[in-house]
Structures are given as structure tokens and as C-alpha cells.
Coordinates of C-alpha atoms in Angstrom, one line a residue:
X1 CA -22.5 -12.9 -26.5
X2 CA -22.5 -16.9 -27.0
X3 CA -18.7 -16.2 -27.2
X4 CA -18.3 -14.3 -24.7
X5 CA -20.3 -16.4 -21.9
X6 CA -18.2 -19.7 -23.1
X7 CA -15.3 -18.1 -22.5
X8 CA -16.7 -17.2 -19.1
X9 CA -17.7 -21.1 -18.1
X10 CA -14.6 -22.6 -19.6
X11 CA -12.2 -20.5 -17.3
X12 CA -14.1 -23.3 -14.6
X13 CA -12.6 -20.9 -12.0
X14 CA -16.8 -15.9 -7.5
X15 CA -17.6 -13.0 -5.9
X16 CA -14.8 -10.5 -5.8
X17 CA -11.9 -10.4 -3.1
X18 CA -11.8 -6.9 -1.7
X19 CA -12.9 -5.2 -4.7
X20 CA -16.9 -5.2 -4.8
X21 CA -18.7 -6.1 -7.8
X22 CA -21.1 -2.7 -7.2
X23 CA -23.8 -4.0 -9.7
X24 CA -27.1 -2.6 -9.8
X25 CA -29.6 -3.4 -8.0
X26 CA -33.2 -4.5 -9.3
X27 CA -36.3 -2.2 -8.8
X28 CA -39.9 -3.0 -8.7
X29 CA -39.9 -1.1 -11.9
X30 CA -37.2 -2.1 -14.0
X31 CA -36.3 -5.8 -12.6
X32 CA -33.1 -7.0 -14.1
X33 CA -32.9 -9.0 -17.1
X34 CA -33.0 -13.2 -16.8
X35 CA -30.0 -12.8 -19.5
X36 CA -27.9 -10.2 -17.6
X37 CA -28.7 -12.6 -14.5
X38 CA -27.4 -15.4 -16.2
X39 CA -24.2 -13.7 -17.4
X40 CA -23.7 -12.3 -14.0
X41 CA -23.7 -15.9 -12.2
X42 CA -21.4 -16.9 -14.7
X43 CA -18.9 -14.2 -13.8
X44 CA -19.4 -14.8 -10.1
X45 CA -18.3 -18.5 -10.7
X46 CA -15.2 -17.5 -12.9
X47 CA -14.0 -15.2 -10.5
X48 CA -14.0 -17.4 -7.3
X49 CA -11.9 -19.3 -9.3
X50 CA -9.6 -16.9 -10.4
X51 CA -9.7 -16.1 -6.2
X52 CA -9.0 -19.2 -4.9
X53 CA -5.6 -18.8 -3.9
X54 CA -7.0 -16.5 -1.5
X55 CA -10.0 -17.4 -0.2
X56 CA -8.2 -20.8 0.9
X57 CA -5.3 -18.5 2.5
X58 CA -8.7 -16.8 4.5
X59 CA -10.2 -20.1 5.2
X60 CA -6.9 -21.2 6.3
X61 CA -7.0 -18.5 8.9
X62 CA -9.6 -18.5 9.7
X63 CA -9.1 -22.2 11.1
X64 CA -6.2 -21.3 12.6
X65 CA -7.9 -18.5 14.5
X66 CA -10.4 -21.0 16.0
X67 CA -7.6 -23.2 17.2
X68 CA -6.0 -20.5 18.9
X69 CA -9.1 -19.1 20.4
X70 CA -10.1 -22.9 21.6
X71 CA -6.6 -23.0 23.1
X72 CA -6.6 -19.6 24.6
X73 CA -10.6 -20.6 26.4
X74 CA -9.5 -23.7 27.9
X75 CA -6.6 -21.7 29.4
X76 CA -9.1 -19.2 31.0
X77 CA -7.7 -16.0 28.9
X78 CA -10.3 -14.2 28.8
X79 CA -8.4 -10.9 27.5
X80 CA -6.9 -13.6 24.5
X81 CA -10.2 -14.6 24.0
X82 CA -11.9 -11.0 23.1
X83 CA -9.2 -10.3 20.9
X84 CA -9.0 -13.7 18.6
X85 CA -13.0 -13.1 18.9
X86 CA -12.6 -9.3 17.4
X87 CA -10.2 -10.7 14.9
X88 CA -12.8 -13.0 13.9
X89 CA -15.2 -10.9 13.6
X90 CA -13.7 -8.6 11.5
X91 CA -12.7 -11.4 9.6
X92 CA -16.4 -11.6 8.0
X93 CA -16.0 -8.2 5.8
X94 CA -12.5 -7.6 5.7
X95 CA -9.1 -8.8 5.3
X96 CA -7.1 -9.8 8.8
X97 CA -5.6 -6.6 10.8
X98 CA -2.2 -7.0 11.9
X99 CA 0.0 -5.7 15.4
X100 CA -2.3 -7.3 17.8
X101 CA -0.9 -6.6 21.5
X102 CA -1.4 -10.6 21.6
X103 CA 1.7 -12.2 20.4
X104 CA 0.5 -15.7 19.5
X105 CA -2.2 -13.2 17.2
X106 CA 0.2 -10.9 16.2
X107 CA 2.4 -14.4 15.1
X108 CA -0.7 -15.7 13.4
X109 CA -1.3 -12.0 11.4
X110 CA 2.1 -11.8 10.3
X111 CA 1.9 -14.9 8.8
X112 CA -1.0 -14.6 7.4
X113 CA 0.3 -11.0 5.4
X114 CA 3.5 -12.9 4.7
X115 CA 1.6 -15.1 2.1
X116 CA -1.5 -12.4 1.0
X117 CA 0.7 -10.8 -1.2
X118 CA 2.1 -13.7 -3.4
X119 CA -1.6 -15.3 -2.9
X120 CA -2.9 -11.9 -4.0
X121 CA -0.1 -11.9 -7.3
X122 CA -0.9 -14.9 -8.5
X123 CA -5.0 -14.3 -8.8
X124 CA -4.5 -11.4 -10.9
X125 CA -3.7 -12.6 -14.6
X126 CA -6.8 -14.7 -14.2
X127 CA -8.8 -11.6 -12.8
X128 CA -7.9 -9.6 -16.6
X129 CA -8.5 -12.5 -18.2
X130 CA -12.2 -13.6 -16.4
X131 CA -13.1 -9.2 -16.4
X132 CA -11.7 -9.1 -19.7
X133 CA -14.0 -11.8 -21.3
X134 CA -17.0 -10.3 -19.0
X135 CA -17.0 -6.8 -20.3
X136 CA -17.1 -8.5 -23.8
X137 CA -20.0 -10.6 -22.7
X138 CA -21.4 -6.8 -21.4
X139 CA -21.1 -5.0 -24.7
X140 CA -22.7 -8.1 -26.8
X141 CA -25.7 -7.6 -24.4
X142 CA -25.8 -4.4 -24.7
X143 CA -25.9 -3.9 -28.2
X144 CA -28.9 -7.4 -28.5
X145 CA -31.0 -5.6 -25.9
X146 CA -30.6 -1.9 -28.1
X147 CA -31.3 -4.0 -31.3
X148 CA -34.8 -6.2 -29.9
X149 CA -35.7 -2.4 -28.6
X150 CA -35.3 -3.1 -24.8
X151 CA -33.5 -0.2 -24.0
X152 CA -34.4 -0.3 -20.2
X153 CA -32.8 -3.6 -20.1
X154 CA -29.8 -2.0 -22.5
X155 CA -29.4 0.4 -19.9
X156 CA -29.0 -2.3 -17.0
X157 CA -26.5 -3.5 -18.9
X158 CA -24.5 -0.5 -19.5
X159 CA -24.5 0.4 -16.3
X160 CA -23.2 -3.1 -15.1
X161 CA -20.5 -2.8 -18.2
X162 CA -19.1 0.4 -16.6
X163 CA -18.6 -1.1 -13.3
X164 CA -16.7 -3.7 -15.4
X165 CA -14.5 -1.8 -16.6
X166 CA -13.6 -0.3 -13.8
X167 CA -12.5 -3.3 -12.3
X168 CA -10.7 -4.5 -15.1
X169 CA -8.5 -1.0 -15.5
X170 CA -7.7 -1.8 -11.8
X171 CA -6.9 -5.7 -12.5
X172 CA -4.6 -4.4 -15.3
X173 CA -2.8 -2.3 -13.4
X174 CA -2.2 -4.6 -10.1
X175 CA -1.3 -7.6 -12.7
X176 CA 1.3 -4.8 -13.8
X177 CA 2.9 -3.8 -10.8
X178 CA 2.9 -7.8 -9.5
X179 CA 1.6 -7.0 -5.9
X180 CA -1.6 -6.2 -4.1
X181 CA -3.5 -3.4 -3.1
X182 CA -4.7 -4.7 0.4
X183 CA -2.8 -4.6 3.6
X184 CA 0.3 -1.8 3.2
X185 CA 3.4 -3.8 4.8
X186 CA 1.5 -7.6 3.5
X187 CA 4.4 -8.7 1.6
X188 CA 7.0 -7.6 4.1
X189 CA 8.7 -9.7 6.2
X190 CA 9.2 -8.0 9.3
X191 CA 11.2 -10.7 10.9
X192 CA 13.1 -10.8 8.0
X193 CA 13.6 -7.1 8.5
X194 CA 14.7 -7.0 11.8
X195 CA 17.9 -9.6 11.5
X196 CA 18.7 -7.4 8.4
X197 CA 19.1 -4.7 10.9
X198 CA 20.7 -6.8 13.8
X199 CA 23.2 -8.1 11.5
X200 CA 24.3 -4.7 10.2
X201 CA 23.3 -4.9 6.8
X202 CA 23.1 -1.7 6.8
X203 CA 24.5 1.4 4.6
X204 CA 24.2 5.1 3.6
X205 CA 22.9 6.7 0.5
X206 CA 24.1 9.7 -1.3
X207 CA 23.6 12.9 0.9
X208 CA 21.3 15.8 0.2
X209 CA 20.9 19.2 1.2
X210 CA 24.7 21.2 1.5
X211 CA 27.0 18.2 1.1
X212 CA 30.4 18.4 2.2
X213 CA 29.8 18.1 5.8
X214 CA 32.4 15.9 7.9
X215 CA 30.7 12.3 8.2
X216 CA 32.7 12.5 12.0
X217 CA 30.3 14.9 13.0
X218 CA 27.1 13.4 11.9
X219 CA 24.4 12.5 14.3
X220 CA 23.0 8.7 13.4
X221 CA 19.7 8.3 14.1
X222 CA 18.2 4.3 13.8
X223 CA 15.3 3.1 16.4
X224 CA 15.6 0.9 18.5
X225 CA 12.2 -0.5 17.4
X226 CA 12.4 -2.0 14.0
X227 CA 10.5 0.9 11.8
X228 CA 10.7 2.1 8.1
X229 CA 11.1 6.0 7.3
X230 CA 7.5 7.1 5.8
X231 CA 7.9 11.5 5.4
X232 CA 9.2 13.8 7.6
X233 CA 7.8 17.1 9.3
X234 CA 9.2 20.2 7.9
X235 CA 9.0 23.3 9.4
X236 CA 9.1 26.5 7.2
X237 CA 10.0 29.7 8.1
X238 CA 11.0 33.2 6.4
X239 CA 14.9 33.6 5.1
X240 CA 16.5 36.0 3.0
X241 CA 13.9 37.3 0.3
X242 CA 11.6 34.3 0.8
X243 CA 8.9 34.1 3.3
X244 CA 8.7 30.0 2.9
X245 CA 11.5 28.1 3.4
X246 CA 12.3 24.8 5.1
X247 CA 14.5 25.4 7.9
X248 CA 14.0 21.8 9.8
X249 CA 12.8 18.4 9.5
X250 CA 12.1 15.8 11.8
X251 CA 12.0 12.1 10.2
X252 CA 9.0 10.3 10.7
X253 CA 9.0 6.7 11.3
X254 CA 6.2 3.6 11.2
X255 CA 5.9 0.4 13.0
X256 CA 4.6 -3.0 11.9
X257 CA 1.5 -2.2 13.8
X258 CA 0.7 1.1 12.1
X259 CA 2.3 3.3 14.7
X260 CA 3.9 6.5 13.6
X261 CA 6.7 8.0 15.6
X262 CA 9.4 10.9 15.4
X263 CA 13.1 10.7 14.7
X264 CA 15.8 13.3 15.9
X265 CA 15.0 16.4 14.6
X266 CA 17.5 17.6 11.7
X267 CA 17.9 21.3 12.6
X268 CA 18.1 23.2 15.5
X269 CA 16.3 26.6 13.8
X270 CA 12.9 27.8 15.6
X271 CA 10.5 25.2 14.1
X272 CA 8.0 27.6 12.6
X273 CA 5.1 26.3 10.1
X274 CA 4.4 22.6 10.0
X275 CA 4.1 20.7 7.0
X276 CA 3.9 16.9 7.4
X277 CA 4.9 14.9 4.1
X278 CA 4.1 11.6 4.6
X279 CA 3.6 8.3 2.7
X280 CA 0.5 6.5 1.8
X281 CA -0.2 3.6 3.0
X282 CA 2.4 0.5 2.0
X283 CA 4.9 3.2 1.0
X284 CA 7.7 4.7 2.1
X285 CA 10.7 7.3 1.5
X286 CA 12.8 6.7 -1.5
X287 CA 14.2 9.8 -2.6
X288 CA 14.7 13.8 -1.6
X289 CA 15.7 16.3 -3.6
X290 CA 16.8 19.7 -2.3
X291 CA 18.1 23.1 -2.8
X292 CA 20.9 24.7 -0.5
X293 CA 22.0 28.1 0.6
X294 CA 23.5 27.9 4.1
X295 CA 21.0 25.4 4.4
X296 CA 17.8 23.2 3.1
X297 CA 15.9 25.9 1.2
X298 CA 13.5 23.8 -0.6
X299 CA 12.8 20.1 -1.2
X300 CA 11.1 17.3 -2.7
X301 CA 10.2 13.6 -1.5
X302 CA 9.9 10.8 -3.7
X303 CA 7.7 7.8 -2.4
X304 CA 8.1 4.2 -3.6
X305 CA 5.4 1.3 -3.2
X306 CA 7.1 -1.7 -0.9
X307 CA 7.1 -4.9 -2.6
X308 CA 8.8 -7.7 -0.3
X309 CA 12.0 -6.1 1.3
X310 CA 12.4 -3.8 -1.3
X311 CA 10.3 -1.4 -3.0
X312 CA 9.7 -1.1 -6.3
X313 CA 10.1 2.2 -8.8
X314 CA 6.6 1.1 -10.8
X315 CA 4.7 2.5 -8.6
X316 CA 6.0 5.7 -7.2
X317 CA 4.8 9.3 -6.2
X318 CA 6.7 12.4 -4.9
X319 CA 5.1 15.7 -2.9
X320 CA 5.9 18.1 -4.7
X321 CA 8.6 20.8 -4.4
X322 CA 8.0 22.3 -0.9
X323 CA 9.3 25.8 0.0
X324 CA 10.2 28.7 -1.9
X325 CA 13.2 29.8 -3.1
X326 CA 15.3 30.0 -6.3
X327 CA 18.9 28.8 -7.3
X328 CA 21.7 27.6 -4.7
X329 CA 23.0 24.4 -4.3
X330 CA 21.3 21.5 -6.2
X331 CA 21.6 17.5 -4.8
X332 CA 19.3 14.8 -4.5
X333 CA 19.4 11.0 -4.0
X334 CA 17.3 7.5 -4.2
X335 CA 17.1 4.4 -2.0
X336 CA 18.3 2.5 -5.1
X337 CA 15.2 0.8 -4.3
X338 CA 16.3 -0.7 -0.7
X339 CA 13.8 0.0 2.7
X340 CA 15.1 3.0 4.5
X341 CA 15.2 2.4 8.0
X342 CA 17.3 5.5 9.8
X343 CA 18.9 8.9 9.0
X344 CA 22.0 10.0 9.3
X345 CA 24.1 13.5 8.7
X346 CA 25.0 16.7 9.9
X347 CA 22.9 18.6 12.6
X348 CA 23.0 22.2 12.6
X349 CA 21.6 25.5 12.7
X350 CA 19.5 24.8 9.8
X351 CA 19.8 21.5 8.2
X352 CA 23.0 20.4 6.9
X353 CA 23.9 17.4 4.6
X354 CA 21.4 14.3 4.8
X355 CA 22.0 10.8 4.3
X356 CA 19.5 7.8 4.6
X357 CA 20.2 4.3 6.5
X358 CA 18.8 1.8 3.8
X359 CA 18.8 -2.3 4.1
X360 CA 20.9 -4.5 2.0
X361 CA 18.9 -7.4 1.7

């Protein structure tokens, strides 16, 4: 335990950022240990170190937002005002929200999410390395209280050591992929994004569904407002000896703000069943995989994590093979890890070949 706890003071680095520490509390009954106390306070102390990067990013902010809203009151805007006031507010339990009608805000948010994420990267080595040297600290304590006989206060113990844990399977993994797990679009420049697309840097993947389509009849499909492509709706209906298959999609795009919109739909069939597939929060499309017969039959969608203007293929999920239907016409292609920001391909009856729009950064 002596080990342990001078590990924990020499890292000189406090309370958790957006991961709570979920200890328990004491009870008039069983009141927790002075040395689980002790240990505790050191661990709070070598984690506000290890969080420094971003709890001066916060206080930074947070500065900033007071400027703005001192600016905004001596101009008499009242409707500026609220807002950097609800920002503020929020401010006190969780990280800054982002797409604020505002614009100077909405400037001041953007920023702010442009440096989270590297803030966010660099705090997590130190994170394994301060959790790491806790639940050591944790299982010497343990096993001294089970030894002097205090098993109520080996039991306070244990239960703080799962907790641990916990937190540090989550540090491991964060540390592993290199980004955070706060904010879904915080290490993505949106500005950035935007003159990618203005400039045309711009190309097609590989197609899916029946391939062989004439690119001269394809119908393009890019928003005007800067988006990225996050699922799609498909619509299943009966065909041949199957009672489920997909017959049309519609793409499904998302704003900086959050906002979730709908592309040109990719079929013209009845639209049938709904089934929305659509990404979880900071992730978006990265690869389908289909089945054909005179059409889409069935398909698959691959989802990648973003990390800066790309994503990044360790950390990845897919939905599952939607629609029934065996054999026919096999294809499927990736984002070769590059945003996907429109659709392109072949609009008929049912859904013919399928290309994304990706960025070339």
C-alpha cells in the first residue's frame, strides 16, 4: 500500500473530467475508513493533474464566455445575453454545447471543440498511469483491512476498487484509440471541412448494390449545407420468395449543430417498412455491403469513429445484415477512411449502383 500511495503523490499531477469517480458514500453505520480517505485525496490530487490540459481549456472558456457576455450587455442584446448566460450555465456540470444560433457563440464553441480533443488525448496516458497505480493502492487495502479483521472497511474498499477498474478499462481503451469520448464532431474542423468541399476535393468510392450502371445517368446528391452522411432509411418490402427486402433508401445527413436531415431518396419503389440505420454519436458511414438481384436485396453498414477529418477503423461498428434474401450479386465498399459527405449513383425502380462522395483531405 506504501508503494502504491507514493506512486500516487509523486505523479504531483483531481476530480475526474466527465467520467465521475462514483465512490461510495459513508453511512451513519459503516463511515468510511481515515485510510481509504486518505488514499482517496491522493487520487483526487493525481488526477487533476493528469486533467490539466483540460480544465485550463474549460477555464479558458469560460473567460472567454464572460468577455463575450460583458460585450454583448453593454450592447443591449438581450437575446445574446440569455444565450452566453445558458452556455454558462451549463458550463458548471458539463462540457460546452456547440451550434448556437449566435455566431460569435457558435465561433467561441467551435473553437473551443477544435482543441478538446487533442486536450482530451494528451490527459489520457497519465489517466492509466494515475488509475493504474490507484487500483494497486485499492487491492493492498483491501487485503490489510481482510488481514486486521475489518471486513466492513474491506468491503468499502472493494467496492471503491471496482469502480476503479472500471475507469481504468475505459482509460485504456480511450488512450488506445488516441481520441475522446465527449462531444461527437470535437476534433473536427468544420471550417476546415467546408473549404475541402468548396474547393472540390472531392471524389467517389467504389459502388455498391448492381454495378454496371452508366455514371452519365447518375443522380449526385451533395447539400448545400456542409453535412456528413450518418445512416440511411431503408424501406423493406416483399419480392420474389422473400417477404423483407430493401427496396429504397434515403441517405441521411447531420449538421455541425446536431441537425439530421434527408438526402434524395435512392429508389423510386413504394417505400414500405422503415428501418432507420443510423450512427452513434461522433460517427458516421464508412462502408455498405449489399446483395443484388434487379436491385438492393439486402445490406449492411459499416460505421467508423471520426478522428479529425478522417475517421479512424479502431473503433468501428456495422448494423448488421438487414433484409432477407439469399445469393445474387455480391459488392461492397469503404470510405478508405475519408468523411463522406454526399451520394451519388443510379436512381431507379429499385436501387441501382451506389457510390459515396468522400473528402480528400
Amino acid at each position: 500500500m506504501i508503494r502504491a500511495l507514493f506512486l500516487l503523490y509523486l505523479t504531483g499531477m483531481v476530480t475526474l473530467h466527465g467520467f465521475a469517480a462514483d465512490e461510495p458514500a459513508a453511512t451513519a453505520t459503516a463511515p468510511l475508513p481515515d485510510e481509504l480517505i486518505e488514499l482517496k485525496g491522493k487520487y483526487d490530487e493525481a488526477m487533476a493533474g493528469a486533467n490539466a490540459p483540460l480544465i485550463q481549456l474549460k477555464e479558458s472558456y469560460a473567460s472567454r464566455l464572460q468577455l463575450l457576455k460583458d460585450e454583448e450587455q453593454e450592447k443591449g442584446n438581450l437575446e445574446g445575453v440569455v444565450l452566453i448566460q445558458k452556455e454558462m450555465e451549463r458550463l458548471k456540470t458539463e462540457d460546452p454545447d456547440s451550434g448556437s444560433p449566435f455566431e460569435p457563440l457558435r465561433n467561441l464553441q467551435s473553437v473551443y471543440h477544435k482543441y478538446a480533443g487533442p486536450a482530451a488525448e494528451r490527459t489520457f496516458p497519465d489517466r492509466v498511469r494515475v488509475e493504474d497505480a490507484y487500483v494497486g493502492a485499492l487491492n493492498d487495502l483491501v487485503a490489510q483491512f481482510t488481514k486486521d479483521g475489518e471486513l466492513e472497511s474491506a468491503i468499502a474498499a472493494r467496492e471503491v476498487l471496482k469502480n476503479s477498474e472500471l475507469r481504468l478499462v475505459e482509460w485504456k481503451r480511450l488512450a488506445a484509440l488516441g481520441m475522446t469520448s465527449g462531444n461527437p464532431f470535437e476534433v473536427l474542423d468544420w471550417t476546415k471541412l467546408a473549404q475541402l468541399i468548396s474547393e472540390k476535393r472531392l471524389s467517389n468510392t467504389d459502388g455498391f448494390g448492381p454495378l454496371g450502371a452508366d455514371p452519365a445517368s447518375f443522380t449526385r446528391d451533395l447539400p448545400e449545407q456542409t453535412a456528413l452522411l450518418v445512416g440511411f432509411d431503408l424501406y423493406l418490402n416483399p419480392y420474389g420468395d422473400s417477404d423483407e427486402t430493401v427496396r429504397r433508401i434515403i441517405p441521411l445527413f447531420q449538421t455541425e449543430s446536431g441537425n439530421t436531415f434527408e438526402g434524395i431518396p435512392r429508389a423510386n419503389a413504394q417505400k414500405g417498412d422503415r428501418k432507420r440505420v443510423i450512427a452513434k454519436k461522433g460517427y458516421v458511414v464508412s462502408g455498405v455491403e449489399t446483395f443484388s438481384e434487379a436491385g438492393i436485396r439486402k445490406m449492411k453498414i459499416t460505421f467508423q469513429r471520426i478522428s479529425g477529418l478522417r475517421t479512424t477503423d479502431r473503433d468501428s461498428y456495422d448494423s448488421g445484415w438487414i433484409g432477407k434474401w439469399e445469393g445474387g450479386q455480391a459488392a461492397s465498399m469503404t470510405t478508405g477512411g475519408r468523411l463522406p459527405v454526399g451520394v451519388d449513383g443510379f436512381i431507379g425502380l429499385g436501387i441501382g449502383e451506389t457510390q459515396l462522395i468522400v473528402v480528400d483531405p
